[in-house]
JSON list of C-alpha atoms in Angstrom, two decimals:
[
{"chain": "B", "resi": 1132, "resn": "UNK", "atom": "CA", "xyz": [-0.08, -19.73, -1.60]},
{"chain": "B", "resi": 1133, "resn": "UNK", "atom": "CA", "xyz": [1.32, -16.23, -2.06]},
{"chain": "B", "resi": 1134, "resn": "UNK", "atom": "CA", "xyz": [3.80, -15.44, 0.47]},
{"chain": "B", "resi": 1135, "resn": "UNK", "atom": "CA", "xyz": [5.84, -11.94, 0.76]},
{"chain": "B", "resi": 1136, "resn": "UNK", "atom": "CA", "xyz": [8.18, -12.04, 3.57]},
{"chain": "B", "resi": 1137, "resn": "UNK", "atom": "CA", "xyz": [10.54, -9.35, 4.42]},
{"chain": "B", "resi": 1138, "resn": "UNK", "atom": "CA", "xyz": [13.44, -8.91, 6.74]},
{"chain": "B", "resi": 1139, "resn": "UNK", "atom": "CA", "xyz": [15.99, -6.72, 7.70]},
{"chain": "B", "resi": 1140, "resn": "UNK", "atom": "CA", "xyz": [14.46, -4.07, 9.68]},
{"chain": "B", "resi": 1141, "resn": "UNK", "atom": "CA", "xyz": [15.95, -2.47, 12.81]},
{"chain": "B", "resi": 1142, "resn": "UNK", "atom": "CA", "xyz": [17.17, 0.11, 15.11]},
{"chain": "B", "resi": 1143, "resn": "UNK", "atom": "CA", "xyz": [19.84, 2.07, 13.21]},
{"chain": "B", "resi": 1144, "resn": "UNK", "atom": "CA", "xyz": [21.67, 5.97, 14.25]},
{"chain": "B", "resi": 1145, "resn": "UNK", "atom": "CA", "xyz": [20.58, 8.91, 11.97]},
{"chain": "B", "resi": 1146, "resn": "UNK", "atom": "CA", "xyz": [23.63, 8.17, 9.10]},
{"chain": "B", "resi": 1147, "resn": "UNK", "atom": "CA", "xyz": [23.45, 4.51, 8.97]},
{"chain": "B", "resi": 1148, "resn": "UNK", "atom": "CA", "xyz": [22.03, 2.45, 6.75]},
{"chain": "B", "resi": 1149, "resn": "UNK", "atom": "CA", "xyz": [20.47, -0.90, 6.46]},
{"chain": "B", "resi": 1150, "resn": "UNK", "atom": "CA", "xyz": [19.15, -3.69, 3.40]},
{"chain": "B", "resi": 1151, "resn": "UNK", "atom": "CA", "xyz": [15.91, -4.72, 3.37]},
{"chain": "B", "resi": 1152, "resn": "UNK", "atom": "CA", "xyz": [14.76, -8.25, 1.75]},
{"chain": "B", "resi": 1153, "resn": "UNK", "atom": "CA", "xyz": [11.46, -9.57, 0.74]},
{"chain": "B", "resi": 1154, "resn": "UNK", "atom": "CA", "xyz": [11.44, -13.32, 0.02]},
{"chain": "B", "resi": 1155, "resn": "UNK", "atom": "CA", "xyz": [8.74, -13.89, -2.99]},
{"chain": "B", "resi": 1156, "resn": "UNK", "atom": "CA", "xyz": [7.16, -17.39, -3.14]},
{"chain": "B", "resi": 1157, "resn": "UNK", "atom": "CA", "xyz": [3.65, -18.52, -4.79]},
{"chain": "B", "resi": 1158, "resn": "UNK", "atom": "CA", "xyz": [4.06, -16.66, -8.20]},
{"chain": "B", "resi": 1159, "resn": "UNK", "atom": "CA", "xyz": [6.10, -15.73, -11.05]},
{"chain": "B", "resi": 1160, "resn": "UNK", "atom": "CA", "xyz": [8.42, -13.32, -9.17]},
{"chain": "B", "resi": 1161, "resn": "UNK", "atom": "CA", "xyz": [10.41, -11.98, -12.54]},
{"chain": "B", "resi": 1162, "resn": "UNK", "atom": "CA", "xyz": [6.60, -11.52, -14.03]},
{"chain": "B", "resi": 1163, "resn": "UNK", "atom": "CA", "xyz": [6.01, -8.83, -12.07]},
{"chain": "B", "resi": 1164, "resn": "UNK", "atom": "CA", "xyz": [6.73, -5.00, -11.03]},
{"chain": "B", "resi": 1165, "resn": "UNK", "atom": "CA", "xyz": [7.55, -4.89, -7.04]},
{"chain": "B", "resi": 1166, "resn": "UNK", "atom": "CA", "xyz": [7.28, -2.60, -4.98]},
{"chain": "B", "resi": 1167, "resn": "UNK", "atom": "CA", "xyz": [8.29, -1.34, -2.03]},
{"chain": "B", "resi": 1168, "resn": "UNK", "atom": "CA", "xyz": [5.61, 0.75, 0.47]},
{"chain": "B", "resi": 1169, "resn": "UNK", "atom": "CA", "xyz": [6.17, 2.74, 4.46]},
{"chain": "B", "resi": 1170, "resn": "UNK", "atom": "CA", "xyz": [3.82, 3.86, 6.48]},
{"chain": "B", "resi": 1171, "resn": "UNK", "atom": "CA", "xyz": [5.44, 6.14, 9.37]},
{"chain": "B", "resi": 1172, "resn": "UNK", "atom": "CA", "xyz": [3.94, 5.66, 12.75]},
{"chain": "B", "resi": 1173, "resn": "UNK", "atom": "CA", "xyz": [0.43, 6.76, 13.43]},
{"chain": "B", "resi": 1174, "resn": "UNK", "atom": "CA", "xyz": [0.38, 8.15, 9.08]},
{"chain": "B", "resi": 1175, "resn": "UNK", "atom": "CA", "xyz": [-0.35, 6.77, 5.79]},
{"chain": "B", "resi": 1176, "resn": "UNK", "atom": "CA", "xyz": [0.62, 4.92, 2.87]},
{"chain": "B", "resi": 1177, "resn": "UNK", "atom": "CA", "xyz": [3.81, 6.08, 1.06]},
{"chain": "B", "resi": 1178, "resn": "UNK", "atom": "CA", "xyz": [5.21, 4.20, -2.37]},
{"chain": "B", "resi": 1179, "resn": "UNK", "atom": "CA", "xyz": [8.86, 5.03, -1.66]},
{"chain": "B", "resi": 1180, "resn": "UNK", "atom": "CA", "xyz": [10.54, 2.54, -4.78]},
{"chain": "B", "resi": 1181, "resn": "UNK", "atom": "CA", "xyz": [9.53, 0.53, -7.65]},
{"chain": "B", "resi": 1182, "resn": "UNK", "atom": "CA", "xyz": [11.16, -1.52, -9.94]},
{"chain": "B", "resi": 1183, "resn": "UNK", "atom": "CA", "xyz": [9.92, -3.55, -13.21]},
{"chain": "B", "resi": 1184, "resn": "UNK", "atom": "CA", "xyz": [9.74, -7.27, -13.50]},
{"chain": "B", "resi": 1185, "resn": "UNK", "atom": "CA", "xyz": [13.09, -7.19, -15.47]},
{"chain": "B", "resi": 1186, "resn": "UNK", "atom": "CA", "xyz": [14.65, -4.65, -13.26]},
{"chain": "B", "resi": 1187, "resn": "UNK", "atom": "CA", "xyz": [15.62, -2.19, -16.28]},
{"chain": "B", "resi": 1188, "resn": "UNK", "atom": "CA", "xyz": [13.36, 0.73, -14.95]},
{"chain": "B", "resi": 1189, "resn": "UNK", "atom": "CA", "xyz": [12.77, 1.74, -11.05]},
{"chain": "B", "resi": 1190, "resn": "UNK", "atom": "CA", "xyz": [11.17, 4.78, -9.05]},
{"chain": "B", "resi": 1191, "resn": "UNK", "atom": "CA", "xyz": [12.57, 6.45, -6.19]},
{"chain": "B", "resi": 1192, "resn": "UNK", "atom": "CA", "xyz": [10.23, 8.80, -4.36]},
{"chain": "B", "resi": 1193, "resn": "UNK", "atom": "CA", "xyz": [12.01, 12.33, -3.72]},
{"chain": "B", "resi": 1194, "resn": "UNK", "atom": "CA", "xyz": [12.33, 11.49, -0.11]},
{"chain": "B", "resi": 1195, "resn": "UNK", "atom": "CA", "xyz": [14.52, 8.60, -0.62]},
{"chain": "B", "resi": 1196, "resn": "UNK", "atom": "CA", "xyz": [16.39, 10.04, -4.16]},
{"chain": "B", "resi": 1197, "resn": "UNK", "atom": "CA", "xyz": [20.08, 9.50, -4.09]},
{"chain": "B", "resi": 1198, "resn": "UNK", "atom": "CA", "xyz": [20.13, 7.44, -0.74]},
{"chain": "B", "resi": 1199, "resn": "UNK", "atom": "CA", "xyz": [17.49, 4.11, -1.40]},
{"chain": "B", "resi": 1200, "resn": "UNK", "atom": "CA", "xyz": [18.56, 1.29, -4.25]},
{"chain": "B", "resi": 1201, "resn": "UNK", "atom": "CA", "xyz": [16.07, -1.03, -4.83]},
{"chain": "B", "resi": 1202, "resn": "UNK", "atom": "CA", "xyz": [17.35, -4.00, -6.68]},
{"chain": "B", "resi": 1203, "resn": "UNK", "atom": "CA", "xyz": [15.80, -7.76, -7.48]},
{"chain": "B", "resi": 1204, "resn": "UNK", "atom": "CA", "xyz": [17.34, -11.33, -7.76]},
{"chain": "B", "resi": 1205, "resn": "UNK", "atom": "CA", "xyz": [15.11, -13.37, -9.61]},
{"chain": "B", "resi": 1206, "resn": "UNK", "atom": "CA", "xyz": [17.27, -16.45, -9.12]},
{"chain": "B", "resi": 1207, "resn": "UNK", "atom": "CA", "xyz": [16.67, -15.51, -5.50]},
{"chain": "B", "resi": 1208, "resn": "UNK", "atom": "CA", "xyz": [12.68, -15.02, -5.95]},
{"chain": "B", "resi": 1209, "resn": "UNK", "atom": "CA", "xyz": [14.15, -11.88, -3.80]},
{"chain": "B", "resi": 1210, "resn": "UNK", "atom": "CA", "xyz": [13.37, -8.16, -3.59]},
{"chain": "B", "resi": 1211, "resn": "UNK", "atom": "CA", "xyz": [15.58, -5.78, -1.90]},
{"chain": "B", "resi": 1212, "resn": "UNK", "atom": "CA", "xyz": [15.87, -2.13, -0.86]},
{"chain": "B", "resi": 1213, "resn": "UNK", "atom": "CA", "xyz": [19.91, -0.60, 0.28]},
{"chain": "B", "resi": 1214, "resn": "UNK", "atom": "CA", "xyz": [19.13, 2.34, 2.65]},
{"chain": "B", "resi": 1215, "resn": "UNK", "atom": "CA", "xyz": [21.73, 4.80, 3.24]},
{"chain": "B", "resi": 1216, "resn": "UNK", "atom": "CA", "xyz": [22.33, 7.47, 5.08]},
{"chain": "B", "resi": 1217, "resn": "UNK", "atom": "CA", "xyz": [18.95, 7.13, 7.35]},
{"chain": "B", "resi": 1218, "resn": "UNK", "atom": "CA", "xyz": [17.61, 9.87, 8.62]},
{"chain": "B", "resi": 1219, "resn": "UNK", "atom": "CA", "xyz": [15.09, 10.00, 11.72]},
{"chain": "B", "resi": 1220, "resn": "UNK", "atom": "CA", "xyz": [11.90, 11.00, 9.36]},
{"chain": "B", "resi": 1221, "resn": "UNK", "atom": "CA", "xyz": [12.50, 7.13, 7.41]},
{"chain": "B", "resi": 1222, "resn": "UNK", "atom": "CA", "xyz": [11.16, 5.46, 10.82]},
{"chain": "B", "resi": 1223, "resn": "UNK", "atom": "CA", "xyz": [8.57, 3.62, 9.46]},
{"chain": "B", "resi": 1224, "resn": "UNK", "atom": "CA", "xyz": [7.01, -0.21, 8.48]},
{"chain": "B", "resi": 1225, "resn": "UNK", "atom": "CA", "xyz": [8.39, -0.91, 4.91]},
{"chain": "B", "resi": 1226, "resn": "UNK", "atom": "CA", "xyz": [6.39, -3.29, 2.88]},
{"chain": "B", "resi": 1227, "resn": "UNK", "atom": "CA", "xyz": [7.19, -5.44, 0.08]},
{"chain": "B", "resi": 1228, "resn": "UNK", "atom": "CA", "xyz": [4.14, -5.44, -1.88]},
{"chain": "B", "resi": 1229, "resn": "UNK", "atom": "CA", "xyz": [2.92, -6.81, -5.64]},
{"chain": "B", "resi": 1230, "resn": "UNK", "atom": "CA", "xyz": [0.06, -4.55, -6.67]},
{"chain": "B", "resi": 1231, "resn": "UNK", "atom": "CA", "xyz": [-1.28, -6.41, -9.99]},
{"chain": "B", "resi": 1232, "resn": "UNK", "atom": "CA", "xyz": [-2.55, -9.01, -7.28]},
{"chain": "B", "resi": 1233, "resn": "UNK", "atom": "CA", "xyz": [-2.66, -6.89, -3.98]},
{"chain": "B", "resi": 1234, "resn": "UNK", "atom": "CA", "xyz": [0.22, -9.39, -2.38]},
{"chain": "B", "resi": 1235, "resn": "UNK", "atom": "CA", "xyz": [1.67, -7.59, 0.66]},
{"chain": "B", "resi": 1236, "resn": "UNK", "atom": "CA", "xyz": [4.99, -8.94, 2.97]},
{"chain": "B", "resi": 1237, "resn": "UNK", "atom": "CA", "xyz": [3.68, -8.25, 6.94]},
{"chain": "B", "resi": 1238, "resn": "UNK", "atom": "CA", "xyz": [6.11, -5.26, 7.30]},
{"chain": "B", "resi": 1239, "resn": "UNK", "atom": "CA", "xyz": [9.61, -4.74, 8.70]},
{"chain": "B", "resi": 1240, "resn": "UNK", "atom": "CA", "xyz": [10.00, -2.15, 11.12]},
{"chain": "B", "resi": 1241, "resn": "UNK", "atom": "CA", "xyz": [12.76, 0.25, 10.72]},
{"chain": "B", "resi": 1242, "resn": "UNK", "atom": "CA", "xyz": [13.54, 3.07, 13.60]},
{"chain": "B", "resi": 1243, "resn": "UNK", "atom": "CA", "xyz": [16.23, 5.23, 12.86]},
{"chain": "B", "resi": 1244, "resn": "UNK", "atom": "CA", "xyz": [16.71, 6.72, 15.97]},
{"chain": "B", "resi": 1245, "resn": "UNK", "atom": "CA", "xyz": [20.26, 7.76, 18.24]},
{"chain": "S", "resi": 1192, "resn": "UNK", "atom": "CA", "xyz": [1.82, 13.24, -9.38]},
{"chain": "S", "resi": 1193, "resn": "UNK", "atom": "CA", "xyz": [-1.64, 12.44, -8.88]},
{"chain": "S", "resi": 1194, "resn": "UNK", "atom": "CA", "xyz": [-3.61, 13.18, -5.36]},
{"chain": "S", "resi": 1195, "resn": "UNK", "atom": "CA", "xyz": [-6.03, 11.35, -3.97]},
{"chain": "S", "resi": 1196, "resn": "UNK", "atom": "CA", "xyz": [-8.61, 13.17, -1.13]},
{"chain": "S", "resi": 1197, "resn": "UNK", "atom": "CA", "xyz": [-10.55, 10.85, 1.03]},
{"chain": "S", "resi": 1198, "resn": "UNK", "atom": "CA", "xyz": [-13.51, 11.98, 2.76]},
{"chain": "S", "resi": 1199, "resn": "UNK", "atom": "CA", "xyz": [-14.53, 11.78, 5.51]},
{"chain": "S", "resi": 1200, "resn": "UNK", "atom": "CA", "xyz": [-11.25, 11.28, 7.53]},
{"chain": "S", "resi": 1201, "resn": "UNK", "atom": "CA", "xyz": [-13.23, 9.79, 9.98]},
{"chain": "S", "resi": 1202, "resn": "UNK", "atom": "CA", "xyz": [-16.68, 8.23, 10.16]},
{"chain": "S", "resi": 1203, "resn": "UNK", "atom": "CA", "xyz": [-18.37, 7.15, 13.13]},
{"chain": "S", "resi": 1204, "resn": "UNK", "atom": "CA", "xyz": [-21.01, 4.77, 12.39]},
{"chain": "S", "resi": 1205, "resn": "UNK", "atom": "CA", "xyz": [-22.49, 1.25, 14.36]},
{"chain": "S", "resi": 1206, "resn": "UNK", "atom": "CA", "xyz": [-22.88, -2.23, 13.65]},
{"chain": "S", "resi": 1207, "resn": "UNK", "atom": "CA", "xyz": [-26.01, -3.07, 10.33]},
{"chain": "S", "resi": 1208, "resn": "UNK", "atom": "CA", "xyz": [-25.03, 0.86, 9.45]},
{"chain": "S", "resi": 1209, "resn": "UNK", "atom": "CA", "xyz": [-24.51, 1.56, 6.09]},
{"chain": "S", "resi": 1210, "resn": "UNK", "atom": "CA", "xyz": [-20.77, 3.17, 4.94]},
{"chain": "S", "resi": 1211, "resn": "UNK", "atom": "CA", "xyz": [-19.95, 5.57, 2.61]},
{"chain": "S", "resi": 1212, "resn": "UNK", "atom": "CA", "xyz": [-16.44, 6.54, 1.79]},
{"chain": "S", "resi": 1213, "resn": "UNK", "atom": "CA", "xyz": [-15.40, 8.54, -1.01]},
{"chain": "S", "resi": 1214, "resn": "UNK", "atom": "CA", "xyz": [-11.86, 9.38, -2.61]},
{"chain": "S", "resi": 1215, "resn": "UNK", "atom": "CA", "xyz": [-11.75, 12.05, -5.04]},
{"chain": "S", "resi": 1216, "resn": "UNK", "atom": "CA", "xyz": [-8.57, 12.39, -7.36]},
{"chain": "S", "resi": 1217, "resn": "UNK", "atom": "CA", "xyz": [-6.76, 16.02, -8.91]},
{"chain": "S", "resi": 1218, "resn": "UNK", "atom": "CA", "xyz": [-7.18, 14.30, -12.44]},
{"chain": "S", "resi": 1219, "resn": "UNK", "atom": "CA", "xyz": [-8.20, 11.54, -14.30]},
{"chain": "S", "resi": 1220, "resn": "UNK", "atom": "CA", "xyz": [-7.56, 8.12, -13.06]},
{"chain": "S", "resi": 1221, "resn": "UNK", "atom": "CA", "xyz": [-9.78, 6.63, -15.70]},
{"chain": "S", "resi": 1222, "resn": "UNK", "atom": "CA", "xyz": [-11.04, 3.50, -13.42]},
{"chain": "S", "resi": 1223, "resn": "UNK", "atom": "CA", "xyz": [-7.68, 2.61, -12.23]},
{"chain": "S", "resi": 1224, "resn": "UNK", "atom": "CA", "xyz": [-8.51, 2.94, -8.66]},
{"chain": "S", "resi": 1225, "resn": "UNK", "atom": "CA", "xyz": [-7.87, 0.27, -6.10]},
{"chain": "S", "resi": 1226, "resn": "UNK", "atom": "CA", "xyz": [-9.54, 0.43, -2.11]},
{"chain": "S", "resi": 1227, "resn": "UNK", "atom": "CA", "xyz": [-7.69, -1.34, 0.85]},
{"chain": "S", "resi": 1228, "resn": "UNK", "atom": "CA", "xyz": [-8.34, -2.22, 4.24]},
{"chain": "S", "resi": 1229, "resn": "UNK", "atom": "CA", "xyz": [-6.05, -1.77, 7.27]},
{"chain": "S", "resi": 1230, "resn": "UNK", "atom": "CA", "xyz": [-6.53, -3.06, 10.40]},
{"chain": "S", "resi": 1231, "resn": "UNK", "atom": "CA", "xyz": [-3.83, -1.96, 13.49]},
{"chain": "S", "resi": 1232, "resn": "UNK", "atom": "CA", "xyz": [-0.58, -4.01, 13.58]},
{"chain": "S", "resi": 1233, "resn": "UNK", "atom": "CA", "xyz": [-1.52, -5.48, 10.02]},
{"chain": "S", "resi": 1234, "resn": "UNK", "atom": "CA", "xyz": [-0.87, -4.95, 6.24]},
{"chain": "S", "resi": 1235, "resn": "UNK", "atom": "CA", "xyz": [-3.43, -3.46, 3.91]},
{"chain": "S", "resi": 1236, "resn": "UNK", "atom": "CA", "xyz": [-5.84, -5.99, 2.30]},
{"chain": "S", "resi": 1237, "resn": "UNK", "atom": "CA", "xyz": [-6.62, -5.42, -1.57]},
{"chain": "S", "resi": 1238, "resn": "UNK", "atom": "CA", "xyz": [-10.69, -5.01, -1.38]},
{"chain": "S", "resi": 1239, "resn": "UNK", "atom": "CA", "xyz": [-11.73, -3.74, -4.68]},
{"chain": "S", "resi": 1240, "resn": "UNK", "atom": "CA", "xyz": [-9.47, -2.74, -7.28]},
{"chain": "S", "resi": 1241, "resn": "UNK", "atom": "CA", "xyz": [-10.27, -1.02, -11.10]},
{"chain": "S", "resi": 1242, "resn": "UNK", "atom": "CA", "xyz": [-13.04, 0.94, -9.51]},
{"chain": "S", "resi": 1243, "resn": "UNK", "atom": "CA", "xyz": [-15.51, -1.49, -8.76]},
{"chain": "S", "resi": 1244, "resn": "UNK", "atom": "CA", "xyz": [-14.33, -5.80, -9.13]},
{"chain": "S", "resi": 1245, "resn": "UNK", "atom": "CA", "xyz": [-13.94, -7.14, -5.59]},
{"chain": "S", "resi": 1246, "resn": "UNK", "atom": "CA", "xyz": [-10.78, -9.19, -4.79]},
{"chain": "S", "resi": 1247, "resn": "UNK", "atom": "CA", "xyz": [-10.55, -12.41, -4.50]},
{"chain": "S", "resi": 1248, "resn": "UNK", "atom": "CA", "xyz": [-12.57, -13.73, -0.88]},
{"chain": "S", "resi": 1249, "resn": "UNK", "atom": "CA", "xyz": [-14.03, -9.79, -0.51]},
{"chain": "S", "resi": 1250, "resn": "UNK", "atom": "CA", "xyz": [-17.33, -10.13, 0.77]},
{"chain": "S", "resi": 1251, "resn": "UNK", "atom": "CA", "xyz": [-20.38, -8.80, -1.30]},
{"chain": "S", "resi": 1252, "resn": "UNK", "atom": "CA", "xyz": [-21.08, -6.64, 1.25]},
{"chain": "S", "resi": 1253, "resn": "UNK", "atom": "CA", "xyz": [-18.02, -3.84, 0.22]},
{"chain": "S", "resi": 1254, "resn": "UNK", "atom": "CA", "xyz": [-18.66, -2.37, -3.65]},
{"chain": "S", "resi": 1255, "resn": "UNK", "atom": "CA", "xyz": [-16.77, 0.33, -5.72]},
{"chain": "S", "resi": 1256, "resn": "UNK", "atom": "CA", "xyz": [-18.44, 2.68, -8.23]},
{"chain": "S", "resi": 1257, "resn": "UNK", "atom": "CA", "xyz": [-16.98, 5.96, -9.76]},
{"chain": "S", "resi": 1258, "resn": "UNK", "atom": "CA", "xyz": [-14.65, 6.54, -12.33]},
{"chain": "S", "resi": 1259, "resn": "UNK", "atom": "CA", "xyz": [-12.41, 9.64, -13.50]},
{"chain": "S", "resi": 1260, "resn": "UNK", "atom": "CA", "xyz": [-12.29, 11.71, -10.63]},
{"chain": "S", "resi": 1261, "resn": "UNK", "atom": "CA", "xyz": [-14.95, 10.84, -7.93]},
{"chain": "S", "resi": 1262, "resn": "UNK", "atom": "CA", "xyz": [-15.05, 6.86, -6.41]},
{"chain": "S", "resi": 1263, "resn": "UNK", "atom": "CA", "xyz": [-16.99, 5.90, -3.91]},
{"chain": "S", "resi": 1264, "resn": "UNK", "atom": "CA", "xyz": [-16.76, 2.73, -1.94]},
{"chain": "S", "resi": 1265, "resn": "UNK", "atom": "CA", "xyz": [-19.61, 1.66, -0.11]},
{"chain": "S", "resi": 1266, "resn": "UNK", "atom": "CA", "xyz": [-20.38, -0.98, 2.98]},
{"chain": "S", "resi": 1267, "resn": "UNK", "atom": "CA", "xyz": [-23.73, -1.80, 2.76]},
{"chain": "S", "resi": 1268, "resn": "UNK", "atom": "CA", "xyz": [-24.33, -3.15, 6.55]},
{"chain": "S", "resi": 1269, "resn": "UNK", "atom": "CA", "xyz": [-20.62, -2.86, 9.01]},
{"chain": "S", "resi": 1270, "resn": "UNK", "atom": "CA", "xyz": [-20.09, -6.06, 10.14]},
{"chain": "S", "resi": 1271, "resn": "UNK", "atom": "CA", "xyz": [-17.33, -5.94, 13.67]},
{"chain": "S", "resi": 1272, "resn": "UNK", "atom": "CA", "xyz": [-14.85, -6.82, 11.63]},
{"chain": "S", "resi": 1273, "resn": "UNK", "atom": "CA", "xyz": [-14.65, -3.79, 9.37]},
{"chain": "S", "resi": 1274, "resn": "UNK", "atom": "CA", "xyz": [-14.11, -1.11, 11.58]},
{"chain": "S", "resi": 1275, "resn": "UNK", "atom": "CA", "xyz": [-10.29, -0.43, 10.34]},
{"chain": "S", "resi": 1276, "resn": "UNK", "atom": "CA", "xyz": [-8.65, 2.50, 7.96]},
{"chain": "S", "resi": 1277, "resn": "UNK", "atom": "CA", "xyz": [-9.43, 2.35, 4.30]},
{"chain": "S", "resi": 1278, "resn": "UNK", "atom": "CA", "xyz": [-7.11, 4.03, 1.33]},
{"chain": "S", "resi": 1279, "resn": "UNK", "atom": "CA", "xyz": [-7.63, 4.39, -1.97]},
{"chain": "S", "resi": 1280, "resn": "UNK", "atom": "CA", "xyz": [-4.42, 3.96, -4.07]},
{"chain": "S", "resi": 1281, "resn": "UNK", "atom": "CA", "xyz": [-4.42, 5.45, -8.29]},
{"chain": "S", "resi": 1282, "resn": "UNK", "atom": "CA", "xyz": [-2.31, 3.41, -10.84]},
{"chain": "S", "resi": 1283, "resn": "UNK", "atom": "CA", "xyz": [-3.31, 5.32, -13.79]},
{"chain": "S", "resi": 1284, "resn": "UNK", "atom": "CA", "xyz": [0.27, 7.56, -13.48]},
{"chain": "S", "resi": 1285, "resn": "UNK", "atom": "CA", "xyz": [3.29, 7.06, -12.44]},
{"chain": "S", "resi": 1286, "resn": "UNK", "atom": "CA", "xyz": [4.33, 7.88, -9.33]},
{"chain": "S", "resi": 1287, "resn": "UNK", "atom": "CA", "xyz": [1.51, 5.06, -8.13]},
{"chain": "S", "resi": 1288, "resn": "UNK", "atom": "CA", "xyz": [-0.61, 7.52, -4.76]},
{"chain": "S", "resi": 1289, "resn": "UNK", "atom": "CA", "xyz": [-2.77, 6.37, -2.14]},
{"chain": "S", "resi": 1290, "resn": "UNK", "atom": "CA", "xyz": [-4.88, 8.67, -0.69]},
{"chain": "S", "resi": 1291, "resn": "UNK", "atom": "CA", "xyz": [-4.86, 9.56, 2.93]},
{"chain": "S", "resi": 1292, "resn": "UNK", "atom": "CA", "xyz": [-7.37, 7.33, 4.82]},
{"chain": "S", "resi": 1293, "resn": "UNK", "atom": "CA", "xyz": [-10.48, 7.52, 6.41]},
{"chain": "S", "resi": 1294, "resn": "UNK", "atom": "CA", "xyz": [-11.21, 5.65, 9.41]},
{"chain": "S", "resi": 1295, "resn": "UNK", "atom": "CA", "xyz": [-13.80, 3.93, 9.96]},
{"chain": "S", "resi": 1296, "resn": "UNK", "atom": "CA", "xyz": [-14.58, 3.45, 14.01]},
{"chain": "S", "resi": 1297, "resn": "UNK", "atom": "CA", "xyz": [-17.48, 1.94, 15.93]},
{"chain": "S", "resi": 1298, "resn": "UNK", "atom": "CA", "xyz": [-20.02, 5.00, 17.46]}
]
C-alpha cells in the first residue's frame, strides 16, 4: 500500500521558518518526480516545488523563489521542503504528492501567524 | 505557464442528476489533463487522468473526454458521495497548473 505521510507543520511568526517531511513507503521512491502542493484556507490548488527522481532538477514557484528548498533522501524514502523566512500569505495545507500515480500525504498544516 | 478555467464555479444539482464540468486551458495540453476530487478536511483523489482513463477503484459513473484545449468531465447520475470540489490539473508544461475548482453541492 502507498503511503505519503508528512510532518512538520505548525504555528510559526512571520520570519521564521520551518522543514517539512513526507515519509514515502509502497513504491520506488527514487523512481519518481515529487512534489510538493498548498492549498491556502478556503482557495485552491497551488504546485509550490518539484524535484526529479534523482534530485538534479527542481521547481520553485515565484512565491516561494529564494526562500523554499526542496530536497530528497532516497536512503530515507524521504521528501522534504526548508521554509524560510515565512510570511503570513504561506498559511496553508502543504501536500506531499506523486502525480504519475495520483499518491497524496493527508496534509500538514502550516499557520504563519504572530 | 499554462491556465486552466473551470466552469461552472459552482453547480447546484440533486441526487440521479447528471454533472457536467468543464476545464478549458490558454493552450494546448494535448490530453495531458488529470481531474481530482476534494472532499472538506481531505486530500484530492486522482479520478481520471490523460483526459479520459479512470484511476484505479474510480467508479464508471465519472468519465473524461476532450483534448487540446476544452475537457469535460462528466457524472452521469450524483451519487451522495460526490458532492465535493473538483480541479483539473495540466502536465503537458512545466510549471504543472490546476485549475480553480468548481464545486459541486447538493440543490
Amino acid at each position: 500500500e502507498v503511503q505519503l505521510l508528512e510532518s512538520g507543520g505548525g504555528l510559526v511568526q512571520p520570519g521564521g521558518s520551518l522543514r517539512l517531511s513526507c515519509a514515502a513507503s509502497g513504491f520506488t521512491f527514487s523512481n519518481f518526480a515529487m512534489n510538493w502542493v498548498r492549498q491556502a484556507p478556503g482557495k485552491g490548488l497551488e504546485l509550490v516545488s518539484a524535484i526529479s527522481g534523482s534530485g538534479g532538477s527542481t521547481y520553485y514557484a515565484d512565491s516561494v523563489k529564494g526562500r523554499f528548498t526542496i530536497s530528497r533522501d532516497s536512503s530515507k524514502n524521504t521528501l522534504y521542503l526548508q521554509m524560510n523566512t515565512l510570511r503570513a500569505e504561506d498559511t496553508a495545507v502543504y501536500y506531499c504528492a506523486n502525480f504519475d500515480w495520483g499518491y497524496w500525504g493527508q496534509g500538514t498544516l502550516v499557520t504563519v501567524s504572530s | 505557464e499554462i491556465v486552466l478555467t473551470q466552469s461552472p464555479a459552482t453547480l447546484s444539482l440533486s441526487p440521479g442528476e447528471r454533472a457536467t464540468l468543464s476545464c478549458r486551458a490558454s493552450q494546448s495540453v494535448s490530453n495531458y489533463l488529470a481531474w481530482y476530487q476534494q472532499k472538506p478536511g481531505q486530500a484530492p483523489r486522482l479520478l481520471i487522468y490523460d483526459a479520459s482513463t479512470r484511476a484505479t477503484g474510480i467508479p464508471a459513473r465519472f468519465s473524461g473526454s476532450g483534448s487540446g484545449t476544452d475537457f469535460t468531465l462528466t457524472i452521469s447520475s450524483l451519487e451522495p458521495e460526490d458532492f465535493a470540489v473538483y480541479y483539473c490539473q495540466q502536465r503537458s508544461n512545466w510549471p504543472i497548473t490546476f485549475g480553480g475548482g468548481t464545486k459541486v453541492e447538493i440543490k
